[in-house]
CSV table of C-alpha atoms in Angstrom, one decimal:
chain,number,residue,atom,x,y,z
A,806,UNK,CA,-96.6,16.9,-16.9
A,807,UNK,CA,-95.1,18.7,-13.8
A,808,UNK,CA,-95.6,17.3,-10.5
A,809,UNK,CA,-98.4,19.5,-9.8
A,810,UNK,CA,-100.4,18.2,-12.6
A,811,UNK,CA,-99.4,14.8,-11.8
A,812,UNK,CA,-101.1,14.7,-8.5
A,813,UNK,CA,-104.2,16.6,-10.4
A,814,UNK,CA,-104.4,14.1,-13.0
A,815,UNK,CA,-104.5,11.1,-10.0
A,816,UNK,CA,-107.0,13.3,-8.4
A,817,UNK,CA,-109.5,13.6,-10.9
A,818,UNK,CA,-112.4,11.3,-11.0
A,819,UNK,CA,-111.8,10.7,-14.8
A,820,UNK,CA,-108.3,10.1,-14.5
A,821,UNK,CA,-107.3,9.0,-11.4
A,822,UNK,CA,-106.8,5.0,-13.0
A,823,UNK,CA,-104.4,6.2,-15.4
A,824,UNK,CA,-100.8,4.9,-15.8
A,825,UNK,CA,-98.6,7.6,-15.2
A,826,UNK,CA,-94.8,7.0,-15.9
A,827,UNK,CA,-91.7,9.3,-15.4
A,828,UNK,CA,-89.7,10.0,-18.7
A,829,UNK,CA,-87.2,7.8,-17.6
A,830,UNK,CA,-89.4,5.3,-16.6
A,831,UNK,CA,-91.2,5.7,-20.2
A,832,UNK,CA,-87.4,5.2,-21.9
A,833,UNK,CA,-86.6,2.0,-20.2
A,834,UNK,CA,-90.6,1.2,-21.4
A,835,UNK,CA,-90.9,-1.7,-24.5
A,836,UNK,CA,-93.9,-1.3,-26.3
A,837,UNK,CA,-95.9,-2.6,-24.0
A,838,UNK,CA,-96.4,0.6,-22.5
A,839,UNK,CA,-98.4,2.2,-25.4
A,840,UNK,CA,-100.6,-0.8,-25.8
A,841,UNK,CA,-104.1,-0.3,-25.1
A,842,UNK,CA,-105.2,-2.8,-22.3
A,843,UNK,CA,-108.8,-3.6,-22.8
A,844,UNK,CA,-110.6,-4.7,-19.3
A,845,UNK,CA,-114.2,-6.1,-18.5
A,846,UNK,CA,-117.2,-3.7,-18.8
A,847,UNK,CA,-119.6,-5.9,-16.9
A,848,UNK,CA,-121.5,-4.5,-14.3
A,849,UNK,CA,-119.3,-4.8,-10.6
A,850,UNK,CA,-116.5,-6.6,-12.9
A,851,UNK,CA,-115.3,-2.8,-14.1
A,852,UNK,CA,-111.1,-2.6,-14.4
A,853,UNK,CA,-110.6,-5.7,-14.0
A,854,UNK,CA,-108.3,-7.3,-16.7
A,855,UNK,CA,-109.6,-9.4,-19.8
A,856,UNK,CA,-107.0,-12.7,-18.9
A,857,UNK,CA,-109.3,-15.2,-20.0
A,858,UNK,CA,-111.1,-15.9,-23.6
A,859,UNK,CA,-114.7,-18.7,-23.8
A,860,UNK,CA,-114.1,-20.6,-26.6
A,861,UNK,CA,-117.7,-21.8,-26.6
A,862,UNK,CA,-119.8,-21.3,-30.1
A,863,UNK,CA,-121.5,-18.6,-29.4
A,864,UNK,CA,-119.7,-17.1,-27.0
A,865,UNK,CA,-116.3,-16.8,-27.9
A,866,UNK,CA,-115.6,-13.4,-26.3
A,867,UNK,CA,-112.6,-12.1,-23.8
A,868,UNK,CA,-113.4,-12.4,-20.3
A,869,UNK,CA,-112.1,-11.7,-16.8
A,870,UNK,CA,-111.9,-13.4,-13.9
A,871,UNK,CA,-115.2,-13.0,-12.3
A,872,UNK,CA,-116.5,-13.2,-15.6
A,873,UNK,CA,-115.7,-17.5,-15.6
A,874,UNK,CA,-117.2,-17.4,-11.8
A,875,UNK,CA,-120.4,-15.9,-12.7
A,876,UNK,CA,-121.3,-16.5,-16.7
A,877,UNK,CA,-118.8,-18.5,-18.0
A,878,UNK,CA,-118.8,-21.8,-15.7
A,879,UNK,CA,-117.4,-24.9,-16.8
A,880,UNK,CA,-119.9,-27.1,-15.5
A,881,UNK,CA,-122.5,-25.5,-18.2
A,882,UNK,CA,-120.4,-26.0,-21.3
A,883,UNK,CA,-118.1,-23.2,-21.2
A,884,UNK,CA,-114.7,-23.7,-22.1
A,885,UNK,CA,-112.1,-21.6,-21.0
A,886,UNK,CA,-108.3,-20.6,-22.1
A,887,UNK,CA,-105.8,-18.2,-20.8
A,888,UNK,CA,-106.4,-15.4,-23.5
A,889,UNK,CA,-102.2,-14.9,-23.8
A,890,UNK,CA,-102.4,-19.0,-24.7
A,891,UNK,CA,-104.8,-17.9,-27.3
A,892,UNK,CA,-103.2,-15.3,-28.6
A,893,UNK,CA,-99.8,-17.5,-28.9
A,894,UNK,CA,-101.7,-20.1,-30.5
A,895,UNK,CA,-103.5,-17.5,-33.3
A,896,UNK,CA,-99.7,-15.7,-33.8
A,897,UNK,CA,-98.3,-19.6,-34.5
A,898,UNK,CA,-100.9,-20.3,-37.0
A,899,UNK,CA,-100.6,-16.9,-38.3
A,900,UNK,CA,-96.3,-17.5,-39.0
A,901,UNK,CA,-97.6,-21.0,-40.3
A,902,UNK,CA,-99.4,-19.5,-43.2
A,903,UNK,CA,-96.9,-17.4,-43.8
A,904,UNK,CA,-94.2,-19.7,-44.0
A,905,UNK,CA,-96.5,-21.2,-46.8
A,906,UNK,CA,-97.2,-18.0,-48.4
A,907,UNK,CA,-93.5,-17.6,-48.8
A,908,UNK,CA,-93.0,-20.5,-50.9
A,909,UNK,CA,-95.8,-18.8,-53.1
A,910,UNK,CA,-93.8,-16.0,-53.6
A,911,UNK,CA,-90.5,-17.3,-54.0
A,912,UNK,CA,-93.0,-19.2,-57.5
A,913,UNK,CA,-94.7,-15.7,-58.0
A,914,UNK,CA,-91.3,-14.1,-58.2
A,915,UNK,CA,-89.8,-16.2,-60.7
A,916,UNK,CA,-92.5,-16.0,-63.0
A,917,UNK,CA,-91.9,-12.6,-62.9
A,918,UNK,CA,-88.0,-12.9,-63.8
A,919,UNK,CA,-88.9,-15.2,-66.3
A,920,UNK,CA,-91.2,-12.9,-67.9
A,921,UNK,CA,-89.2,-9.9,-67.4
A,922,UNK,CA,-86.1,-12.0,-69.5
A,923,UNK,CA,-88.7,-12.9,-72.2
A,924,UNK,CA,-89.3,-9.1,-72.6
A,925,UNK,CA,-85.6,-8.6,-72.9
A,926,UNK,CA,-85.4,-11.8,-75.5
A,927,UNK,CA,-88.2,-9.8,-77.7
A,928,UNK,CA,-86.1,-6.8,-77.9
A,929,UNK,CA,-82.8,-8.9,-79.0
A,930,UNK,CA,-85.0,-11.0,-81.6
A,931,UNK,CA,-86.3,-7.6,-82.9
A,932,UNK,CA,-83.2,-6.6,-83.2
A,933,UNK,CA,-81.9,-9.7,-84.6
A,934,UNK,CA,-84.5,-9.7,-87.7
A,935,UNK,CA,-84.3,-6.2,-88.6
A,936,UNK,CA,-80.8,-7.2,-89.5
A,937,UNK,CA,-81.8,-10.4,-91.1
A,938,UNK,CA,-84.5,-8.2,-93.2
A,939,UNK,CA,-82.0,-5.1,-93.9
A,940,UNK,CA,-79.1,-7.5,-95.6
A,941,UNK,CA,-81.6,-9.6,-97.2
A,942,UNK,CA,-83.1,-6.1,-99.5
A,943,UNK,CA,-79.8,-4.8,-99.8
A,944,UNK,CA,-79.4,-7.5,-102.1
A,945,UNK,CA,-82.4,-7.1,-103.8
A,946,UNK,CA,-83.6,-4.7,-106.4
A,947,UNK,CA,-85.1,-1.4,-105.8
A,948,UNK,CA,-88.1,-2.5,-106.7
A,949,UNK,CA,-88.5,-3.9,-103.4
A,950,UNK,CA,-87.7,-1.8,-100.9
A,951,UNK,CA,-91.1,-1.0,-100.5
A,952,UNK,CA,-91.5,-4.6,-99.6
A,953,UNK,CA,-89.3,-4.6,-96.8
A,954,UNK,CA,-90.8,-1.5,-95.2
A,955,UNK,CA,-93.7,-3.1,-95.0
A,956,UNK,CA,-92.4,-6.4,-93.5
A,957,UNK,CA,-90.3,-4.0,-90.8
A,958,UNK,CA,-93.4,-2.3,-89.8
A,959,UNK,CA,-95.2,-5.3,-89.5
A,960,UNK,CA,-92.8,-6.9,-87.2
A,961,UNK,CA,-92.4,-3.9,-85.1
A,962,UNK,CA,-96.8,-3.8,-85.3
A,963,UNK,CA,-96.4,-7.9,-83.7
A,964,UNK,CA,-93.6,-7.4,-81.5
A,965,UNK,CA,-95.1,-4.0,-79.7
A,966,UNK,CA,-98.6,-6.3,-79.7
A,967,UNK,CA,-96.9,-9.0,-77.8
A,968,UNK,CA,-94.5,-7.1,-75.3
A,969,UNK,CA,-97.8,-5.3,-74.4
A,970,UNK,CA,-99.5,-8.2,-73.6
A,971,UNK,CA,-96.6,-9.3,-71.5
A,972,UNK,CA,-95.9,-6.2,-69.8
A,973,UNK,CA,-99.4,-6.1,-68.8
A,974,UNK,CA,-98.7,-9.6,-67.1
A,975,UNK,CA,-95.9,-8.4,-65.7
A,976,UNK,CA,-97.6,-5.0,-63.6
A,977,UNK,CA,-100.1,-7.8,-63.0
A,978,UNK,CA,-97.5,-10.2,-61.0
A,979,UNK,CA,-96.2,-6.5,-59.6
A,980,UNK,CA,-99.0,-5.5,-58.1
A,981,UNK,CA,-100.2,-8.7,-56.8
A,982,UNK,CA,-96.7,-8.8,-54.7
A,983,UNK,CA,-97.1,-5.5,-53.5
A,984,UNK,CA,-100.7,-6.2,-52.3
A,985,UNK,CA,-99.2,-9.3,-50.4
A,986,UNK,CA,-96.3,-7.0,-48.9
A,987,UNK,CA,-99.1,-4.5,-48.1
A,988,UNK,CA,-101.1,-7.5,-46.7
A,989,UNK,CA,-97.9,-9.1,-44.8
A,990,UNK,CA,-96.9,-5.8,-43.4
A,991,UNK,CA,-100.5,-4.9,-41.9
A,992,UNK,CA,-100.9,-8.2,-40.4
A,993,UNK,CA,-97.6,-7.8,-38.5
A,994,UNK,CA,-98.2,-4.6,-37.5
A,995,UNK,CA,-101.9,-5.4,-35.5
A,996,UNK,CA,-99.4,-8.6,-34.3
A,997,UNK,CA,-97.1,-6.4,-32.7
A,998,UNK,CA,-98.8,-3.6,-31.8
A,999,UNK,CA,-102.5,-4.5,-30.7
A,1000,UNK,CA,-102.5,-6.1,-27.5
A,1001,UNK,CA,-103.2,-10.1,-27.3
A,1002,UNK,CA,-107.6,-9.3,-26.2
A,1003,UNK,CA,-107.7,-6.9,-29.0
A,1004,UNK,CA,-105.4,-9.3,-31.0
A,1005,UNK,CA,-107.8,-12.3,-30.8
A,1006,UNK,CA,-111.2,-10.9,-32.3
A,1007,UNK,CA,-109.4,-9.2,-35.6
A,1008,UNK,CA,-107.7,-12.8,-36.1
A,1009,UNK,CA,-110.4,-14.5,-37.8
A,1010,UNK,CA,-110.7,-10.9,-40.3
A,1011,UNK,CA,-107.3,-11.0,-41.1
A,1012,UNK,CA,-106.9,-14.9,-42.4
A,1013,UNK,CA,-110.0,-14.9,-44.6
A,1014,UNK,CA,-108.6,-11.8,-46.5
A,1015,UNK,CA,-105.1,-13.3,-46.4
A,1016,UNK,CA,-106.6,-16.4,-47.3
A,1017,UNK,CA,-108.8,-14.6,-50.6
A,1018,UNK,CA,-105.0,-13.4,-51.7
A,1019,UNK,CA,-103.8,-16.0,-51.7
A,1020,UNK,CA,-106.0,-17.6,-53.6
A,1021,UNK,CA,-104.4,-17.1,-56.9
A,1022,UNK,CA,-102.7,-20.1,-57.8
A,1023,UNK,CA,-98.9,-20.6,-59.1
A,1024,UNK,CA,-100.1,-23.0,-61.1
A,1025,UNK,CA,-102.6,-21.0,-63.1
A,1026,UNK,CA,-99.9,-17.9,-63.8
A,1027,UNK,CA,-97.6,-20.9,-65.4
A,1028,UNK,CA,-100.9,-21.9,-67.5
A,1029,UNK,CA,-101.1,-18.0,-68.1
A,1030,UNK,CA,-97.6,-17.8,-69.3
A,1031,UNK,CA,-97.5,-20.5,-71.6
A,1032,UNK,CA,-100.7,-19.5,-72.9
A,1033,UNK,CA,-99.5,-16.0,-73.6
A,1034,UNK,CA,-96.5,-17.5,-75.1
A,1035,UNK,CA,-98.0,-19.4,-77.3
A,1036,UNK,CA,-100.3,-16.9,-79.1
């Protein structure tokens, strides 16, 4: 805006509590600046920042400061805690889980190596017995060679049966990383880009659908393994 429209905008009834920054100003800015500060609504309590959260069952809601003064006193069972406490607290337990998750991946991904080199043993074994078939019926009469078509297309028939089995495994193991990257990569974008009162409610939303992904145990994709292995 020009300077003329800056004095408009703080003029104007609708936008006169605005932040307004120079470009400069907005340059030296972190991201901060394009956070979206949520403030009280309550009647008489309008502007005012959202710097405390109740922790009381059936409260638990952001609060400002003539919010704990008027309907959030201590002496009737309200507990209150600085909201940016809260929101360090939620954004530790947040890196907590992940730092397990991680270890789950780390097991996820090397399943999926050893997969992927079981795929790549097929083809060498495949490769390996059509040789051991071919000198085998060279030796033999004619009167076979009908017989080792017929034990070449059979192998190929078990060994396309079986790497398709494991390749679906494998887009399986895929896609479950890329829904946890998906997942990880969402999370830390509301961390760093929602700001902490905004931050605290979507919290509780974002752990039990991290929690549901990560549901699917290491343990059962070695069971799956060695059961696809085996048959």
């Amino acid at each position: 805006m020009c300077a003329e429209c800056t004095r408009a905008h703080k003029r104007s009834l609708a936008s006169r509590k605005h932040s307004v920054l120079t470009i400069k100003e907005l340059q030296n800015s972190g991201l901060d600046v394009f956070r979206r500060k949520i403030v009280c609504t309550k009647a008489g309590h309008e502007g005012q920042q959202l710097a405390f959260y109740c922790t009381k069952p059936g409260c638990e809601t952001s609060i400002c400061t003539a919010c704990t003064v008027c309907d959030h006193e201590r002496s009737k069972g309200h507990q209150i805690i600085n909201v940016q406490d809260l929101y360090l607290l939620k954004k530790t337990e947040l890196e907590q889980f992940f730092k397990t998750w991680d270890t789950d991946m780390s097991s996820v991904k090397f399943v999926l190596q050893q997969t992927e080199q079981e795929l790549l043993n097929i083809d060498i074994k495949e490769l390996e017995v059509e040789k051991d078939i071919d000198d085998a019926f060279e030796r033999c009469q004619k009167i076979l060679a009908q017989r080792q078509r017929q034990l070449k297309d059979q192998l190929a028939t078990l060994c396309e049966q079986k790497k398709g089995r494991i390749q679906a495994y494998v887009e399986t193991l895929e896609g479950y990383l890329d829904s946890a990257a998906s997942a990880r990569d969402f999370s830390n974008h509301v961390i760093n880009h929602t700001d902490p009162t905004e931050f605290v409610p979507l919290h509780s939303t974002l752990m039990q659908r991290l929690k549901k992904m990560s549901a699917l145990k290491v343990e059962d994709m070695f069971l799956l393994t060695f059961l696809l292995y085996c048959v």
